[in-house]
Every structure is written in C-alpha cells, then in structure tokens.
Short mmCIF file of C-alpha atoms and ligand atoms in Angstrom, two decimals:
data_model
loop_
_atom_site.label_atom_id
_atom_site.label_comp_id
_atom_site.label_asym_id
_atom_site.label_seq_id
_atom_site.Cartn_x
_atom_site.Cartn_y
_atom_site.Cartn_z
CA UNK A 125 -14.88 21.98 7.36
CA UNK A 126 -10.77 21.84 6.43
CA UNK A 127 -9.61 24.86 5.22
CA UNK A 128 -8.42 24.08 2.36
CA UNK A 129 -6.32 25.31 -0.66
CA UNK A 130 -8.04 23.01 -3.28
CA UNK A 131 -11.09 25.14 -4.38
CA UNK A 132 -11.36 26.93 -7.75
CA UNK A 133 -9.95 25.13 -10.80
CA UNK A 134 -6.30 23.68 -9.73
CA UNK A 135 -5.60 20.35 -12.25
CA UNK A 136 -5.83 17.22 -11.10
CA UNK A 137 -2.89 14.46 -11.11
CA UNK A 138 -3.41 11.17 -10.00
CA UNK A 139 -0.94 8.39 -9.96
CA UNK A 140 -2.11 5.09 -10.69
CA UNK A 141 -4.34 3.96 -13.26
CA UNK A 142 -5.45 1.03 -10.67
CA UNK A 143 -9.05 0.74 -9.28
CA UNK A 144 -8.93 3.28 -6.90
CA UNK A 145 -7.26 5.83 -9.63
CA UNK A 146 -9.13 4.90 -12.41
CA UNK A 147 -12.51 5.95 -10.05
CA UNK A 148 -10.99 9.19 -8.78
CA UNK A 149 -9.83 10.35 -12.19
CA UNK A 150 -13.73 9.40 -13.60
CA UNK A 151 -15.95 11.84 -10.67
CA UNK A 152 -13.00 14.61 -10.92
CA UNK A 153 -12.81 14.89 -14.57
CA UNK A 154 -17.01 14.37 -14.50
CA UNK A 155 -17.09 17.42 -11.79
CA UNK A 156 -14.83 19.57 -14.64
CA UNK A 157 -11.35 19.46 -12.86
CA UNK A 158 -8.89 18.90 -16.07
CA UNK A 159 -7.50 15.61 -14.74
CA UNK A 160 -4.35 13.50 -15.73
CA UNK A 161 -3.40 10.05 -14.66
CA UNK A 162 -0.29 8.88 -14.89
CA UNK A 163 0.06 4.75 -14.98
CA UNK A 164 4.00 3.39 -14.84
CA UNK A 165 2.65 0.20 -16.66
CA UNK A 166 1.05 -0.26 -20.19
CA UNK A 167 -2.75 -0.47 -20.59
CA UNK A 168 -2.74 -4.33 -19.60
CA UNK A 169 -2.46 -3.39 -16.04
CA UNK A 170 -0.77 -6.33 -15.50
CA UNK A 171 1.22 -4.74 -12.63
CA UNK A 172 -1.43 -3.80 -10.96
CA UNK A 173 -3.32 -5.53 -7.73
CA UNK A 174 -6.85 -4.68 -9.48
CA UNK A 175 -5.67 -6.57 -12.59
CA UNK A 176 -5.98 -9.87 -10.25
CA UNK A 177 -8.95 -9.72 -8.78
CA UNK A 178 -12.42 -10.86 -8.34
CA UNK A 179 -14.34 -7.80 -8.53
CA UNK A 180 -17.01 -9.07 -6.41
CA UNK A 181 -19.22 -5.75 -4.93
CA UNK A 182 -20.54 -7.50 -2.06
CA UNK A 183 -21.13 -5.28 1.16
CA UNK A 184 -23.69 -7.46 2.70
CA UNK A 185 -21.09 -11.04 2.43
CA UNK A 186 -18.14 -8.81 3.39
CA UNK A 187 -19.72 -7.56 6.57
CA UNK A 188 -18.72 -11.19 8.05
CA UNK A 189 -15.35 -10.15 8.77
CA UNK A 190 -15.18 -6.32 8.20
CA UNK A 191 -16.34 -3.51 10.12
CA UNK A 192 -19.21 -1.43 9.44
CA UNK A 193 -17.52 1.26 7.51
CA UNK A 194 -16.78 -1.23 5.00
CA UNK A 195 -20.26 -1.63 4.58
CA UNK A 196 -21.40 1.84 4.42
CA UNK A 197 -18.87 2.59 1.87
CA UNK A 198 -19.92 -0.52 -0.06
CA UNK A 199 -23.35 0.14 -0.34
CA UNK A 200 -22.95 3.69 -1.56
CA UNK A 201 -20.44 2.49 -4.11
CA UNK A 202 -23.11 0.34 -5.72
CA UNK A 203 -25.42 2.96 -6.11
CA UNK A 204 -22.50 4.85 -8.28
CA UNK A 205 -21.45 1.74 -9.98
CA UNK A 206 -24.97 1.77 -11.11
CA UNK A 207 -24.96 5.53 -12.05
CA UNK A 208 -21.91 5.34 -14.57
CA UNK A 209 -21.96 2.00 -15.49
CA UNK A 210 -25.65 0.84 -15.82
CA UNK A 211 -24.40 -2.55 -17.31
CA UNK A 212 -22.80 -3.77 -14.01
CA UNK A 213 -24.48 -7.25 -13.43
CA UNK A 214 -26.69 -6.65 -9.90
CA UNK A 215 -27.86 -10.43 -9.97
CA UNK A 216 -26.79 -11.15 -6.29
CA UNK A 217 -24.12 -13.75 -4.57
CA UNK A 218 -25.10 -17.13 -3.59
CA UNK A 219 -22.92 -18.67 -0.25
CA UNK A 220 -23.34 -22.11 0.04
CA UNK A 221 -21.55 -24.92 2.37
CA UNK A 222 -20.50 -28.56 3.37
CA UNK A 223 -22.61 -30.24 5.38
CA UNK A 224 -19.76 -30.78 8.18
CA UNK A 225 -19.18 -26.69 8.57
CA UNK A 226 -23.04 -26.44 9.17
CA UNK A 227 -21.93 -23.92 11.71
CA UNK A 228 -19.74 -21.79 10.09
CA UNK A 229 -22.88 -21.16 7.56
CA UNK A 230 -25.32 -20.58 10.14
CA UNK A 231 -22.30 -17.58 11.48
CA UNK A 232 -21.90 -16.54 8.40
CA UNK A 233 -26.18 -16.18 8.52
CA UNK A 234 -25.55 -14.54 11.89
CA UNK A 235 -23.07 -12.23 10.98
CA UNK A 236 -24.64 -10.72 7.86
CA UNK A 237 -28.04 -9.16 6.88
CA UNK A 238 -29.71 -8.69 3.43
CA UNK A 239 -29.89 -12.53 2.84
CA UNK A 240 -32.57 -14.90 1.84
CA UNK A 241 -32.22 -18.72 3.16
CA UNK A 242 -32.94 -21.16 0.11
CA UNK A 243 -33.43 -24.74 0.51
CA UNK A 244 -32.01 -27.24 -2.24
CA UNK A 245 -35.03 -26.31 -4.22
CA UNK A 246 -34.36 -22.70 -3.84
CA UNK A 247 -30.98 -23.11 -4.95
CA UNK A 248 -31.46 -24.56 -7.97
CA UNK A 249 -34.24 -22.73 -9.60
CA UNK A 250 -31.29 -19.60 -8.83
CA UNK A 251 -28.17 -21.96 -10.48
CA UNK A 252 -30.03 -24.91 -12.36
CA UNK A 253 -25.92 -26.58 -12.28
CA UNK A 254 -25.83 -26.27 -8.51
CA UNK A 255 -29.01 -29.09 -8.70
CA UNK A 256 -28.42 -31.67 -5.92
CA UNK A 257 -25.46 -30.15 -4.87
CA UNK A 258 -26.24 -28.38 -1.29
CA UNK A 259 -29.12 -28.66 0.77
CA UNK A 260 -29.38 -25.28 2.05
CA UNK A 261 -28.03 -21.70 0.77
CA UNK A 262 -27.58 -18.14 1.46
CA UNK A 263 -28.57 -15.35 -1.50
CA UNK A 264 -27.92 -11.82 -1.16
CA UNK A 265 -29.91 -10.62 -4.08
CA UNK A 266 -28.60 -6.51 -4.09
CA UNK A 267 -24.84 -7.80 -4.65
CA UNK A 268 -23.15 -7.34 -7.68
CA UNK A 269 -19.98 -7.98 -9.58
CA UNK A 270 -17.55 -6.69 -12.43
CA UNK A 271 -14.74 -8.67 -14.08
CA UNK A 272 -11.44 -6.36 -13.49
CA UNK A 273 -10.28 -7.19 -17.14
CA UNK A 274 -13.13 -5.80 -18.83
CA UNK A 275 -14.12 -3.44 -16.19
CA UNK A 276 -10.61 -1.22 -15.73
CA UNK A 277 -10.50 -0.58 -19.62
CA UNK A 278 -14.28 0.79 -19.73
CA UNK A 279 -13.38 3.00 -16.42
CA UNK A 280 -10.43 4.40 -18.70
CA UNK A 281 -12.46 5.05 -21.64
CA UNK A 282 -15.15 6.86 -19.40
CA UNK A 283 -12.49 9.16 -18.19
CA UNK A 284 -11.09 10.07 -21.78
CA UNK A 285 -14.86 10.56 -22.39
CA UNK A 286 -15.71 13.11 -19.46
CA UNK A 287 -12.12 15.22 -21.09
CA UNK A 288 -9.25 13.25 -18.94
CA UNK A 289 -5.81 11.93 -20.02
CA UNK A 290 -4.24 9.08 -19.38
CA UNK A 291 -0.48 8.43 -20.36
CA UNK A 292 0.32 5.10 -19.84
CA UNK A 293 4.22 3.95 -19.11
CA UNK A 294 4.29 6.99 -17.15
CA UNK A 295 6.30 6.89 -14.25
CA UNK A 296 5.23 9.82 -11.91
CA UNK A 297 6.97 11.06 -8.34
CA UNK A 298 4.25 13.21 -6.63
CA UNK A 299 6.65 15.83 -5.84
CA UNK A 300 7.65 16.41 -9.47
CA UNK A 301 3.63 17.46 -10.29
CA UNK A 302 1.94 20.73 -10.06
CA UNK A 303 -1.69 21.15 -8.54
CA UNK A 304 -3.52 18.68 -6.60
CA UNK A 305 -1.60 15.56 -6.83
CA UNK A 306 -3.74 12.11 -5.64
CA UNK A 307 -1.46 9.15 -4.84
CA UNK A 308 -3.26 5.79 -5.67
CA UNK A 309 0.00 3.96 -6.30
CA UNK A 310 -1.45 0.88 -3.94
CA UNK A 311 2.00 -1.06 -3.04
CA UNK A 312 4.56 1.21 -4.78
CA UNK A 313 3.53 3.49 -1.93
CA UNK A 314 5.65 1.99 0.62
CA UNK A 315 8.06 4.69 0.51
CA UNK A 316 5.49 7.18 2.04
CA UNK A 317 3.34 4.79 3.51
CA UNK A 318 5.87 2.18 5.42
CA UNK A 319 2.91 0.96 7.52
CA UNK A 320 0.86 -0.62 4.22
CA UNK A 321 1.71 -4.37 3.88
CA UNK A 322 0.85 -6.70 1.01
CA UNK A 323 -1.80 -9.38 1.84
CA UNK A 324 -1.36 -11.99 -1.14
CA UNK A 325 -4.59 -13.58 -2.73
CA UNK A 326 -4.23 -16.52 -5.06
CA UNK A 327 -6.70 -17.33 -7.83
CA UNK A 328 -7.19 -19.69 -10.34
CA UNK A 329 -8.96 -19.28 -14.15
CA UNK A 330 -10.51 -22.37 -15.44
CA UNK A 331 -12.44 -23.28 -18.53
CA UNK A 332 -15.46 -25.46 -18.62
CA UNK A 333 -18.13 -25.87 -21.11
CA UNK A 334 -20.21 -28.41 -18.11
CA UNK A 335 -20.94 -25.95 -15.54
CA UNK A 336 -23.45 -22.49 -15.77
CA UNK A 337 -23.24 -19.77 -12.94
CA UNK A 338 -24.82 -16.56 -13.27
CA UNK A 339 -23.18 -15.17 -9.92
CA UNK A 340 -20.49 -15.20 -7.76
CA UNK A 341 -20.59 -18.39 -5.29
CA UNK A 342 -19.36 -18.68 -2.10
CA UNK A 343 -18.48 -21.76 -0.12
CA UNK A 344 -17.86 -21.53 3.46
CA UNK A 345 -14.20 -22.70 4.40
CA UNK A 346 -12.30 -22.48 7.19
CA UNK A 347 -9.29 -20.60 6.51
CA UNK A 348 -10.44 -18.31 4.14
CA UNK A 349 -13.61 -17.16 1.15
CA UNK A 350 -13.18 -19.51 -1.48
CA UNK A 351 -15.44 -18.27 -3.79
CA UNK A 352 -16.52 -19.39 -8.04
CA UNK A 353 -16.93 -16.03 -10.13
CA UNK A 354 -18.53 -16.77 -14.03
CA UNK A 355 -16.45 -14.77 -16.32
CA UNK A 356 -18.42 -15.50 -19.42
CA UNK A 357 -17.11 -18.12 -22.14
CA UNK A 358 -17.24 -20.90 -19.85
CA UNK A 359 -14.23 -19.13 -17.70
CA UNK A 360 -14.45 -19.21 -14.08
CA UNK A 361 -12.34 -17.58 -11.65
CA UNK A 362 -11.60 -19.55 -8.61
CA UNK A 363 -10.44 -17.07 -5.89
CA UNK A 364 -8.88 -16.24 -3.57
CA UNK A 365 -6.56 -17.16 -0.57
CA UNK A 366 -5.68 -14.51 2.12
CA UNK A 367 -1.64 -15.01 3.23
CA UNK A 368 0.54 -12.30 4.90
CA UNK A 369 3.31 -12.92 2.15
CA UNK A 370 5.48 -10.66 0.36
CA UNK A 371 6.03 -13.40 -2.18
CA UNK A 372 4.13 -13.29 -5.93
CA UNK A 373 3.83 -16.80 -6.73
CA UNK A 374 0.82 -19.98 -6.49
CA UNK A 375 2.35 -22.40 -3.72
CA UNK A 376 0.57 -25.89 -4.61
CA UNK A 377 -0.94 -26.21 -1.53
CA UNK A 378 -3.02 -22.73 -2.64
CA UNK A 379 -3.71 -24.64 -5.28
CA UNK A 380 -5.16 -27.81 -4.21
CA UNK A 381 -7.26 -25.55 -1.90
CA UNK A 382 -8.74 -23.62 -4.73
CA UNK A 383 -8.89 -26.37 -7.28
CA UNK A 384 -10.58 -28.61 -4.39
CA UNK A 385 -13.13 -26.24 -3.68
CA UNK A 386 -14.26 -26.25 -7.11
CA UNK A 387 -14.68 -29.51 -7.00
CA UNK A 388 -16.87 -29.77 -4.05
CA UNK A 389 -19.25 -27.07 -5.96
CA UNK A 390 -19.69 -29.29 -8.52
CA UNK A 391 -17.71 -32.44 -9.62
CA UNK A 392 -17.79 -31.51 -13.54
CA UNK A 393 -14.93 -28.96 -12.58
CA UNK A 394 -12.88 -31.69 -12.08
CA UNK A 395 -12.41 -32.03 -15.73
CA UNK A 396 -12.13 -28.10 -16.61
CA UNK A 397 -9.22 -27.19 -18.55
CA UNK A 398 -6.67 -24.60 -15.86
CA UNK A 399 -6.20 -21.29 -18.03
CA UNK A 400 -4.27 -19.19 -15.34
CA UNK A 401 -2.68 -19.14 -12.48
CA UNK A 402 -1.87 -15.62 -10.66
CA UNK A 403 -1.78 -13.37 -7.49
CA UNK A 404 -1.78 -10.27 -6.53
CA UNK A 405 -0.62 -8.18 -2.97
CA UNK A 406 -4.10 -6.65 -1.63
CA UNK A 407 -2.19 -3.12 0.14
CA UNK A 408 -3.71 -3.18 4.21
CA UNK A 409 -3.01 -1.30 6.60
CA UNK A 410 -2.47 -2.79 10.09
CA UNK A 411 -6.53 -2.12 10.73
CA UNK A 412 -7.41 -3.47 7.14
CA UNK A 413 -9.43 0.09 6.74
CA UNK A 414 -9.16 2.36 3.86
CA UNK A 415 -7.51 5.89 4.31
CA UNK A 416 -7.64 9.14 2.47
CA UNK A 417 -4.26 10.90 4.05
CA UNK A 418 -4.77 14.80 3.25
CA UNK A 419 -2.14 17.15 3.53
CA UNK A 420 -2.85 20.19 1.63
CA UNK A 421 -2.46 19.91 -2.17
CA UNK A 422 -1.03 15.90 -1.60
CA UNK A 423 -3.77 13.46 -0.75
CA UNK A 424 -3.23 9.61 -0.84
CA UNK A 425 -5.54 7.00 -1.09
CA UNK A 426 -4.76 3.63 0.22
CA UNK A 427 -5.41 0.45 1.95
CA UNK A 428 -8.62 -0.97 0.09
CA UNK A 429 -7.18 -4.26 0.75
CA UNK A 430 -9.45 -7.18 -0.69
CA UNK A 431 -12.07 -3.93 -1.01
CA UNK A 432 -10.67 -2.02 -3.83
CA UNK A 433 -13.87 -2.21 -6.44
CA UNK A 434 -16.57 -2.18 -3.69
CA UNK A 435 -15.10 0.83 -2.54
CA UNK A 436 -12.92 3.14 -4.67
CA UNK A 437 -16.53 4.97 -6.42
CA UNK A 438 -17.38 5.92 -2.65
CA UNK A 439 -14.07 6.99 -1.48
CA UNK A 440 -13.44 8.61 -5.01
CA UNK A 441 -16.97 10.08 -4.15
CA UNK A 442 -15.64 11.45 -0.62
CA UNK A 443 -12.26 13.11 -2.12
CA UNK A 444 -14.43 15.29 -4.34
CA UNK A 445 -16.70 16.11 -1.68
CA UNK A 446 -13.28 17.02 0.41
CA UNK A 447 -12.06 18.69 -2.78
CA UNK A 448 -14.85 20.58 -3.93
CA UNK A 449 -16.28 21.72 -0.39
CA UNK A 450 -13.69 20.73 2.36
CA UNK A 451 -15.80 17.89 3.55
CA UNK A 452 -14.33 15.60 5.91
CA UNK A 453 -15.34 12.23 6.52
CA UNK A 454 -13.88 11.26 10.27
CA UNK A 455 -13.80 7.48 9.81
CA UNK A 456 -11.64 7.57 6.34
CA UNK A 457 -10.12 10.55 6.32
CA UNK A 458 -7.11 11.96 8.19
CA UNK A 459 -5.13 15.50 7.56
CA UNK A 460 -1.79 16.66 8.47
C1 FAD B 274 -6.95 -12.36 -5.74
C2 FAD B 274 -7.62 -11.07 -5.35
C3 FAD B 274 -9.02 -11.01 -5.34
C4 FAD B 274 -9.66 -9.82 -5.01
N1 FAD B 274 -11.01 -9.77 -5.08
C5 FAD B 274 -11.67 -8.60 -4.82
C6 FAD B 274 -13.07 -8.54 -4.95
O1 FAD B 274 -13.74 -9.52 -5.30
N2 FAD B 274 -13.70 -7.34 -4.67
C7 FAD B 274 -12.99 -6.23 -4.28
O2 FAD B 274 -13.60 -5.20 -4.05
N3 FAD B 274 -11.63 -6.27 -4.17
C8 FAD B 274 -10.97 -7.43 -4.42
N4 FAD B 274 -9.60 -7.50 -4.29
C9 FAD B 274 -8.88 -6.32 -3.77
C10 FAD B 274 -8.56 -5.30 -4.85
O3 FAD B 274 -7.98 -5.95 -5.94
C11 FAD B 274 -7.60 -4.24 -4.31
O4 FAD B 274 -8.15 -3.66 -3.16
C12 FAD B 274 -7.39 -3.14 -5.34
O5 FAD B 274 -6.99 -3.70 -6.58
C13 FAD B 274 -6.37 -2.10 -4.90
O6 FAD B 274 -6.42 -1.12 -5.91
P1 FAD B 274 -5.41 0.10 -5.99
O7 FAD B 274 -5.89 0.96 -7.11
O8 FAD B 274 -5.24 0.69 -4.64
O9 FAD B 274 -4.00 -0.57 -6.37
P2 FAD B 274 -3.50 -1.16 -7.77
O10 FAD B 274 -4.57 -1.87 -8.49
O11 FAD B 274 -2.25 -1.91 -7.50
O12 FAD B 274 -3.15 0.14 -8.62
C14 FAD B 274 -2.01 0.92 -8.35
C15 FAD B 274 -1.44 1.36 -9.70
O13 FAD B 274 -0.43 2.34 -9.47
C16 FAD B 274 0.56 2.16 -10.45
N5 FAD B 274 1.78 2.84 -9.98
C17 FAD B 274 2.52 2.51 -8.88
N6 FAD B 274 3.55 3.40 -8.75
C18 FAD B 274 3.45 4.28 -9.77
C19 FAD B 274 4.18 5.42 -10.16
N7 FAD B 274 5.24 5.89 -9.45
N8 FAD B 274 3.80 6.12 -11.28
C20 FAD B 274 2.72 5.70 -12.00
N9 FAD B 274 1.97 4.61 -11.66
C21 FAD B 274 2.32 3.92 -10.56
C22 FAD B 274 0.70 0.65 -10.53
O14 FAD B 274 1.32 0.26 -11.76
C23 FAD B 274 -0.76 0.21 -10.44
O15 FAD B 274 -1.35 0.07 -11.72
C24 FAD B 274 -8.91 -8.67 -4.63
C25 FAD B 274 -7.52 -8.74 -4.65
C26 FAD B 274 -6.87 -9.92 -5.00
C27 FAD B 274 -5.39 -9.96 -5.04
#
C-alpha cells in the first residue's frame, strides 16, 4: 500500500476528454468523486488520437506482438466495456491471409490463443462476402469492437449521467487545478513526459454498398496489421499503418498499401467510393507499455499507444483502486 493523500472526498480533474480521460472521468464520477474534465478541443474530438482510430478490443490478436500485460489489461477491460456499455458488439475478429505468407498466419496461430481455425467453409458461413476468398482463417470469437466516433460521445454522456462535467475548449495546465489532478493529455504531454513519442497510424474510410462484414478483419502483412473494420452504412475503415513519424499527413505509398489490401479481401472494394483520409500519433513510450506516473495529488496516464480503447476501462479501473485504497499495480504503475 502507498500512503497516500487521495482518500476522503478531494475533486477530481482530469485533462483530456480522449479515450483514456473520457474512462477515468466515467469509474471516478460512478465511485462519487465530483469529477471535471477539461478538453482544449470542441466535442468533435477532432484533435484527439482516439478520434482516429479503429477501436478494435482485441487482447487475444494483439498478444502477437505485445507483452502479456497488454493482455491482462485487455481482457479485464472487456469485461467493463460490457458492464457500462452492454451494446458494445462482442461478435469476434476474423484474421485471414495470402496464400504466399502461409507462414506468417500459421505465427500469428502460434503466437496467440483463444482462436478457432476455419476452413473456406468456415469462413464463409461467419462473412457470407468473404465466400471464395481465403482458404483458411483464424476467429477469435470473445473480441470485440467500438467505432471511436460514436463511442467517445456515449462515454461523455455517461459521465454527465453519473454527475460529471465536462467543459469543452478548455485549456487546462495541471498546476493551475486544485485536488487530484489526472493528466490524460496523450501527445500534448511532451512537456512532462519528453520520453513519449508519436507512432503515426494511417487509415482510410470507404463506402461500399457490395461488401457485408460483421467484424473486424485482419489480413496478415508483412510490415504491419492491415485490418477492414464495418462501420455501419456500408462504411469501412481500412486501418492502419505503424511509422515512427512526427508528420500528420497520408503519404501515397500508405495509401496504396491500405487501399491494396482491401482489395485483396475482396475485389468489389475496388470500386468503393474513398470518404476519408486521416491519421493520428498513437503516444509510446520507448517500451510501448502503458504507465500510470503517481506523484501525490498529480497522476498521469500515458502511453496506450495503438491500445488506448482496449485498455483505458482497466487502467481507469486501477487509478481508482490506487485512489480509493492506495493500491498499486507494479507492472503499470510507478510513484515518485
Ligand atoms: C489509426 C489508428 C488506429 C488505432 N486503432 C486502435 C484500435 O483498434 N484499438 C485500440 O485500442 N487503440 C487503437 N489506436 C490507439 C488509440 O487511438 C490511442 O491509444 C488512444 O487514442 C490514446 O488515447 P489518449 O486518451 O491517451 O489520447 P488522445 O485521444 O489524444 O486524448 C488526449 C486529449 O487531451 C486533450 N488535451 C491535450 N492537452 C490538453 C490541455 N492542456 N487541456 C485540455 N485538453 C488537452 C487533447 O485535445 C485530446 O483530446 C489507434 C490509433 C490510431 C492512430
């Protein structure tokens, strides 16, 4: 146990209305603390890393190339993703290949648990579009997935229900605000984290009216997860590309990847209509893990990287236990 100064009924202000914010302002104001978050953008979120991305909650996939704290947060998130927001779709991930990197699919198999093999059968009883397309696949039926631009506004509303306040265009300095102060700024926190770097991820919004998924799909590349999320409507978003870049824009080549990719999961993409291109910096730190930084009253939350909505309910989750009862979690957390 931390001794700590946080017990009894101090407010609550957290900066940044992001994923990782949005979560810790929902369990504190839940648990009773009177809770403020203060966003410097407008209710768009458009400034915001969470705004861009897939919102794919997929422990089991992400285990391929994480370590296995990812996973143990991950899998506790989904059980409070399913708590507060019943709705979220748990319909599972399909991750499907070319035949020529036949043995990057059976590492991926390797490297990850939870999965059922389907043959082309399989496959497309599961995604009737994906018929004749693969021979072999991998499902992960316990994964899930929210779409960011639907998702962040319900989180907000939840925490105006449960008695918090949220003043957008509100550009807070932590050492301006009384009480506990919780710094989820992501890559505005350079100034007190210089050790967080942006990891840029591309993605790609298409329309077509040809093509049906009902989960995210995966297909085994070589540089990086290219993976199809359904967004409803007959949008798709084609994500994502992993580049140590401080720059903010698509580069074409990004583009052909992503666009190419689409193709190879099914040709009818070919003729979808491109709605959006954008990117956003995931915020890492040089080990890619999350951190909770504690020092007294100040506690910053950081580095979900291309994690942020598989785990911001579980770290949110470990904050109030630190809050509440001094609890310390050794892998996550660290205190001054
Ligand atoms: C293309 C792409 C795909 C991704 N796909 C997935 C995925 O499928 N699954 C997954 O789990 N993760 C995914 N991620 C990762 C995820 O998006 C990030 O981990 C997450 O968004 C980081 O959230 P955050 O709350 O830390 O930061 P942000 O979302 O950036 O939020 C920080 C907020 O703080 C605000 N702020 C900054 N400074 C101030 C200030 N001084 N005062 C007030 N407000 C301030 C900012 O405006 C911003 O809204 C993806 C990322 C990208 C780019």
């Amino acid at each position: 146990m931390y001794q700590t100064r946080l017990h009894g009924d101090s407010p609550v202000s957290i900066i940044g209305a992001g994923i990782a914010g949005a979560w810790h302002a929902l369990l504190l104001a839940k648990a009773g603390r009177a809770v403020t978050v203060h966003e410097r953008s407008d209710a768009s979120m458009k400034a915001s890393t969470s705004h861009w991305a897939g919102g794919m909650l997929s422990p089991w996939c992400e285990a391929e190339a994480s370590e296995p704290v990812i996973s143990r947060l991950g899998i506790r998130s989904l059980d409070l993703w399913r708590q507060h927001f019943p709705q979220t779709p748990f319909n599972g991930s399909l991750v499907v290949a070319h035949a020529r990197d036949r043995a990057d699919f059976e590492r991926f198999a390797k490297l990850t648990t939870n999965h059922r093999r389907l043959d082309a059968r399989g496959l497309s009883e599961l995604e009737p579009s994906l018929e004749g397309r693969f021979r072999e696949g991998l499902f992960y039926p316990g994964e899930g997935h929210v779409e960011p631009r639907r998702v962040l506004p319900q989180l907000h509303a939840a925490i105006a229900r449960a008695g918090g306040k949220i003043e957008f265009n509100s550009t807070a300095e932590a050492g301006d605000l009384d009480g506990i102060v919780i710094d989820c700024r992501g890559m505005a926190a350079r100034d007190t984290e210089p050790d967080i770097r942006p990891v840029k991820g591309e993605m790609i919004i298409i329309e077509s009216s040809e093509v049906e998924l009902s989960r995210p799909v995966r297909l085994i590349h070589p540089r990086f997860p290219i993976y199809i999320i359904p967004r409803g409507d007959g949008r798709f978003m084609l994500g994502a590309t992993s580049i140590e870049s401080e720059d903010t824009g698509v580069s074409v080549r990004s583009a052909l990847e992503l666009l190419g990719a689409a193709y190879v999961v099914h040709p009818a993409f070919g003729e979808a209509r491109i709605l959006e291109f954008g990117s956003g910096q995931r915020p890492a730190f040089p080990d890619n893990l999350p951190r909770i930084a504690i020092e007294q009253e100040r506690i910053a939350v950081n580095g979900l990287y291309r994690h942020g909505f598989l785990l911001a309910p579980a770290l949110a989750e470990l904050t109030l236990g630190f809050i509440e009862r001094g609890v310390i979690d050794n892998e996550v957390m660290q205190c001054a």
